[in-house]
Amino acid sequence: DADVTQTPRNRITKTGKRIMLECSQTKGHDRMYWYRQDPGLGLRLIYYSFDVKDINKGEISDGYSVSRQAQAKFSLSLESAIPNQTALYFCATSGTGDTGELFFGEGSRLTVL
Amino acid sequence: GQNIDQPTEMTATEGAIVQINCTYQTSGFNGLFWYQQHAGEAPTFLSYNVLDGLEEKGRFSSFLSRSKGYSYLLLKELQMKDSASYLCAVMDSNYQLIWGAGTKLIIKP
């Protein structure tokens, strides 16, 4: 089983709908992240959390919200989806070691029509 | 602003050597990462450089020059499975990762 699990893996929805992407991890890491990836662009950080009581906005947080339900769970919500939120979304975790290496989930492909 | 530049696409031959360059301009520097991403999959960690010089890890090596804002990833003895995108990322003074758009590497037989 994957250490970082995202659900759903694929979702097609309509403009205006509320969508939640869920992420759970078994690595025991405190730090969790949500990124989106678009063709021709680098990964862009949406939100990050360094522990259960810590939530921080990333580069592109507008239109998104998050919830850190437990150390192992970090959910991303789109309250009212719009077509330019069509993208590949990745959850990632990291420990507090020297390198800060990120461990990514398998990705959630979201299409907003 | 902060910027990471790397070539969009490169092509190489199986068994050969390829060097993927990355130049960066960031607010501070706390390390440079290379990740590999196969099509439709998650990125996976390849290397981390924080000091100048070459880090070797099997067929893959990564070089850093902080004064030049430059890194490269060197892949030797290329295999078909090395066909993937290679992402360069720099950790800035706020410990935030700034990502390049990635280099798509195509390996031909």
Short mmCIF file of C-alpha atoms in Angstrom, two decimals:
data_model
loop_
_atom_site.label_atom_id
_atom_site.label_comp_id
_atom_site.label_asym_id
_atom_site.label_seq_id
_atom_site.Cartn_x
_atom_site.Cartn_y
_atom_site.Cartn_z
CA ASP A 1 0.00 0.00 0.00
CA ALA A 2 1.14 3.53 -0.76
CA ASP A 3 2.50 5.59 2.13
CA VAL A 4 0.58 8.66 0.91
CA THR A 5 -2.90 7.96 -0.41
CA GLN A 6 -5.15 10.35 -2.27
CA THR A 7 -8.83 9.96 -3.04
CA PRO A 8 -10.39 10.25 -5.50
CA ARG A 9 -7.77 9.56 -8.18
CA ASN A 10 -9.95 11.01 -10.89
CA ARG A 11 -12.97 13.28 -10.70
CA ILE A 12 -15.06 15.10 -13.26
CA THR A 13 -17.39 17.75 -11.93
CA LYS A 14 -19.34 20.80 -13.02
CA THR A 15 -18.77 24.47 -12.40
CA GLY A 16 -20.09 25.57 -9.02
CA LYS A 17 -19.92 22.17 -7.34
CA ARG A 18 -18.11 21.60 -4.07
CA ILE A 19 -15.27 19.11 -4.27
CA MET A 20 -13.12 17.56 -1.57
CA LEU A 21 -9.83 15.80 -2.20
CA GLU A 22 -8.58 13.69 0.64
CA CYS A 23 -5.07 12.70 1.63
CA SER A 24 -3.93 10.26 4.26
CA GLN A 25 -0.41 9.14 5.15
CA THR A 26 1.21 6.35 7.12
CA LYS A 27 4.70 7.85 7.23
CA GLY A 28 4.19 9.53 10.59
CA HIS A 29 5.19 12.89 9.17
CA ASP A 30 3.99 16.12 10.71
CA ARG A 31 4.30 18.20 7.54
CA MET A 32 1.72 17.92 4.76
CA TYR A 33 1.24 19.87 1.56
CA TRP A 34 -1.19 20.32 -1.30
CA TYR A 35 0.18 21.17 -4.76
CA ARG A 36 -1.35 21.55 -8.17
CA GLN A 37 0.43 20.74 -11.40
CA ASP A 38 -0.48 22.22 -14.78
CA PRO A 39 1.19 21.43 -18.13
CA GLY A 40 4.19 23.68 -18.72
CA LEU A 41 4.19 25.02 -15.17
CA GLY A 42 6.06 23.96 -12.08
CA LEU A 43 4.33 22.51 -9.08
CA ARG A 44 2.52 25.27 -7.22
CA LEU A 45 1.85 25.16 -3.50
CA ILE A 46 -1.77 25.66 -2.44
CA TYR A 47 -1.65 25.10 1.33
CA TYR A 48 0.67 23.49 3.81
CA SER A 49 0.50 22.35 7.41
CA PHE A 50 3.40 21.69 9.76
CA ASP A 51 1.21 20.10 12.45
CA VAL A 52 -2.45 19.58 13.27
CA LYS A 53 -2.91 23.13 14.60
CA ASP A 54 -0.88 24.81 11.88
CA ILE A 55 -2.35 25.79 8.48
CA ASN A 56 -0.61 28.11 6.04
CA LYS A 57 -1.52 29.55 2.68
CA GLY A 58 0.74 28.80 -0.22
CA GLU A 59 1.31 30.58 -3.49
CA ILE A 60 -2.19 29.99 -4.93
CA SER A 61 -4.66 29.51 -2.08
CA ASP A 62 -7.54 31.57 -3.52
CA GLY A 63 -10.56 29.37 -4.23
CA TYR A 64 -9.28 26.58 -1.99
CA SER A 65 -9.55 25.64 1.67
CA VAL A 66 -8.03 22.85 3.74
CA SER A 67 -8.64 20.88 6.88
CA ARG A 68 -6.05 18.99 8.94
CA GLN A 69 -8.22 16.47 10.73
CA ALA A 70 -5.36 14.53 12.27
CA GLN A 71 -1.63 14.13 11.85
CA ALA A 72 -2.30 11.61 9.12
CA LYS A 73 -5.10 13.42 7.24
CA PHE A 74 -5.13 16.61 5.20
CA SER A 75 -8.08 17.48 2.96
CA LEU A 76 -8.35 20.04 0.19
CA SER A 77 -11.71 21.60 -0.69
CA LEU A 78 -12.90 23.59 -3.65
CA GLU A 79 -16.02 25.33 -2.38
CA SER A 80 -17.27 26.29 -5.83
CA ALA A 81 -15.23 24.69 -8.56
CA ILE A 82 -14.37 26.63 -11.73
CA PRO A 83 -12.87 25.37 -15.00
CA ASN A 84 -9.42 26.89 -14.39
CA GLN A 85 -9.11 24.64 -11.37
CA THR A 86 -8.84 21.71 -13.76
CA ALA A 87 -5.44 20.27 -12.90
CA LEU A 88 -3.52 17.40 -11.34
CA TYR A 89 -3.42 17.76 -7.56
CA PHE A 90 -0.74 16.20 -5.39
CA CYS A 91 -0.60 15.75 -1.67
CA ALA A 92 2.87 15.43 -0.16
CA THR A 93 4.45 14.89 3.23
CA SER A 94 7.87 15.55 4.69
CA GLY A 95 9.67 14.81 7.89
CA THR A 96 11.89 17.18 9.79
CA GLY A 97 15.15 15.64 8.66
CA ASP A 98 18.00 17.45 6.96
CA THR A 99 16.89 17.24 3.36
CA GLY A 100 13.18 17.94 3.69
CA GLU A 101 12.53 15.36 1.00
CA LEU A 102 8.90 15.31 -0.11
CA PHE A 103 6.90 12.10 -0.45
CA PHE A 104 4.05 12.48 -2.90
CA GLY A 105 0.70 10.79 -3.24
CA GLU A 106 -0.29 9.35 -6.60
CA GLY A 107 -2.23 12.45 -7.59
CA SER A 108 -5.87 13.38 -8.10
CA ARG A 109 -6.86 14.45 -11.59
CA LEU A 110 -9.72 16.94 -11.40
CA THR A 111 -11.69 18.15 -14.41
CA VAL A 112 -14.17 20.99 -13.98
CA LEU A 113 -16.59 21.38 -16.87
CA GLY B 1 10.82 37.53 -8.48
CA GLN B 2 11.93 33.96 -8.01
CA ASN B 3 12.67 31.85 -11.04
CA ILE B 4 13.85 28.37 -11.94
CA ASP B 5 14.84 27.68 -15.55
CA GLN B 6 15.37 24.30 -17.15
CA PRO B 7 15.00 23.10 -20.73
CA THR B 8 11.52 21.99 -21.70
CA GLU B 9 12.55 18.82 -23.51
CA MET B 10 15.68 16.82 -24.30
CA THR B 11 16.31 13.70 -26.35
CA ALA B 12 19.09 11.17 -25.80
CA THR B 13 20.05 7.69 -26.90
CA GLU B 14 19.90 4.54 -24.82
CA GLY B 15 23.29 3.85 -23.26
CA ALA B 16 24.49 7.43 -23.60
CA ILE B 17 24.98 10.25 -21.08
CA VAL B 18 22.75 13.30 -20.71
CA GLN B 19 23.10 16.46 -18.64
CA ILE B 20 20.00 18.42 -17.61
CA ASN B 21 20.73 21.96 -16.52
CA CYS B 22 18.89 24.12 -14.02
CA THR B 23 19.53 27.79 -13.27
CA TYR B 24 17.84 29.62 -10.46
CA GLN B 25 17.25 33.06 -8.99
CA THR B 26 15.67 32.87 -5.56
CA SER B 27 15.39 34.82 -2.35
CA GLY B 28 18.01 32.94 -0.41
CA PHE B 29 19.07 29.34 -0.77
CA ASN B 30 18.59 26.35 1.49
CA GLY B 31 19.20 23.53 -0.91
CA LEU B 32 18.39 22.27 -4.39
CA PHE B 33 16.40 19.15 -5.20
CA TRP B 34 15.97 16.97 -8.25
CA TYR B 35 12.88 14.82 -8.65
CA GLN B 36 11.91 12.32 -11.33
CA GLN B 37 8.34 12.14 -12.57
CA HIS B 38 7.10 9.48 -14.96
CA ALA B 39 4.07 10.41 -17.03
CA GLY B 40 0.89 10.26 -14.96
CA GLU B 41 2.77 9.43 -11.77
CA ALA B 42 3.96 11.22 -8.66
CA PRO B 43 7.39 12.88 -8.46
CA THR B 44 10.01 10.85 -6.64
CA PHE B 45 13.12 12.23 -4.94
CA LEU B 46 16.46 11.84 -6.71
CA SER B 47 18.97 14.13 -5.04
CA TYR B 48 19.63 17.03 -2.71
CA ASN B 49 22.54 19.49 -2.88
CA VAL B 50 23.20 22.22 -0.37
CA LEU B 51 26.97 22.60 -0.76
CA ASP B 52 28.92 23.22 -3.97
CA GLY B 53 30.16 20.18 -5.79
CA LEU B 54 29.10 16.86 -7.19
CA GLU B 55 26.93 14.27 -5.44
CA GLU B 56 26.99 10.85 -7.04
CA LYS B 57 24.33 8.23 -6.56
CA GLY B 58 24.69 5.26 -8.89
CA ARG B 59 23.98 6.24 -12.49
CA PHE B 60 22.75 9.66 -11.40
CA SER B 61 24.90 12.60 -10.25
CA SER B 62 23.90 16.13 -9.30
CA PHE B 63 26.16 19.18 -9.30
CA LEU B 64 25.70 22.55 -7.63
CA SER B 65 27.38 25.93 -7.95
CA ARG B 66 25.77 28.39 -5.57
CA SER B 67 27.78 31.37 -6.83
CA LYS B 68 26.48 30.76 -10.35
CA GLY B 69 22.95 29.80 -9.35
CA TYR B 70 23.40 26.63 -11.36
CA SER B 71 22.88 22.92 -11.04
CA TYR B 72 22.87 19.96 -13.36
CA LEU B 73 21.64 16.40 -13.19
CA LEU B 74 23.84 13.90 -15.02
CA LEU B 75 22.38 10.58 -16.08
CA LYS B 76 24.79 7.89 -17.29
CA GLU B 77 24.20 4.61 -19.12
CA LEU B 78 20.72 5.73 -20.07
CA GLN B 79 17.96 3.17 -19.99
CA MET B 80 14.52 3.35 -21.58
CA LYS B 81 12.98 3.56 -18.11
CA ASP B 82 14.79 6.90 -17.61
CA SER B 83 12.26 8.48 -19.99
CA ALA B 84 10.50 10.88 -17.62
CA SER B 85 10.32 14.49 -16.58
CA TYR B 86 13.04 15.79 -14.28
CA LEU B 87 12.04 18.55 -11.88
CA CYS B 88 14.47 21.01 -10.33
CA ALA B 89 13.38 22.74 -7.11
CA VAL B 90 15.12 25.24 -4.84
CA MET B 91 14.34 25.87 -1.19
CA ASP B 92 14.40 29.61 -0.53
CA SER B 93 15.21 31.58 2.62
CA ASN B 94 11.70 30.90 3.99
CA TYR B 95 12.18 27.17 3.44
CA GLN B 96 9.62 27.23 0.65
CA LEU B 97 10.24 25.10 -2.44
CA ILE B 98 10.30 26.92 -5.78
CA TRP B 99 9.79 24.49 -8.67
CA GLY B 100 10.94 24.56 -12.25
CA ALA B 101 8.50 23.47 -14.95
CA GLY B 102 10.47 20.28 -15.53
CA THR B 103 12.51 18.80 -18.38
CA LYS B 104 10.92 16.02 -20.36
CA LEU B 105 13.62 13.50 -21.27
CA ILE B 106 12.97 11.23 -24.24
CA ILE B 107 15.21 8.18 -24.62
CA LYS B 108 15.52 6.63 -28.07
CA PRO B 109 16.79 3.11 -28.75
#
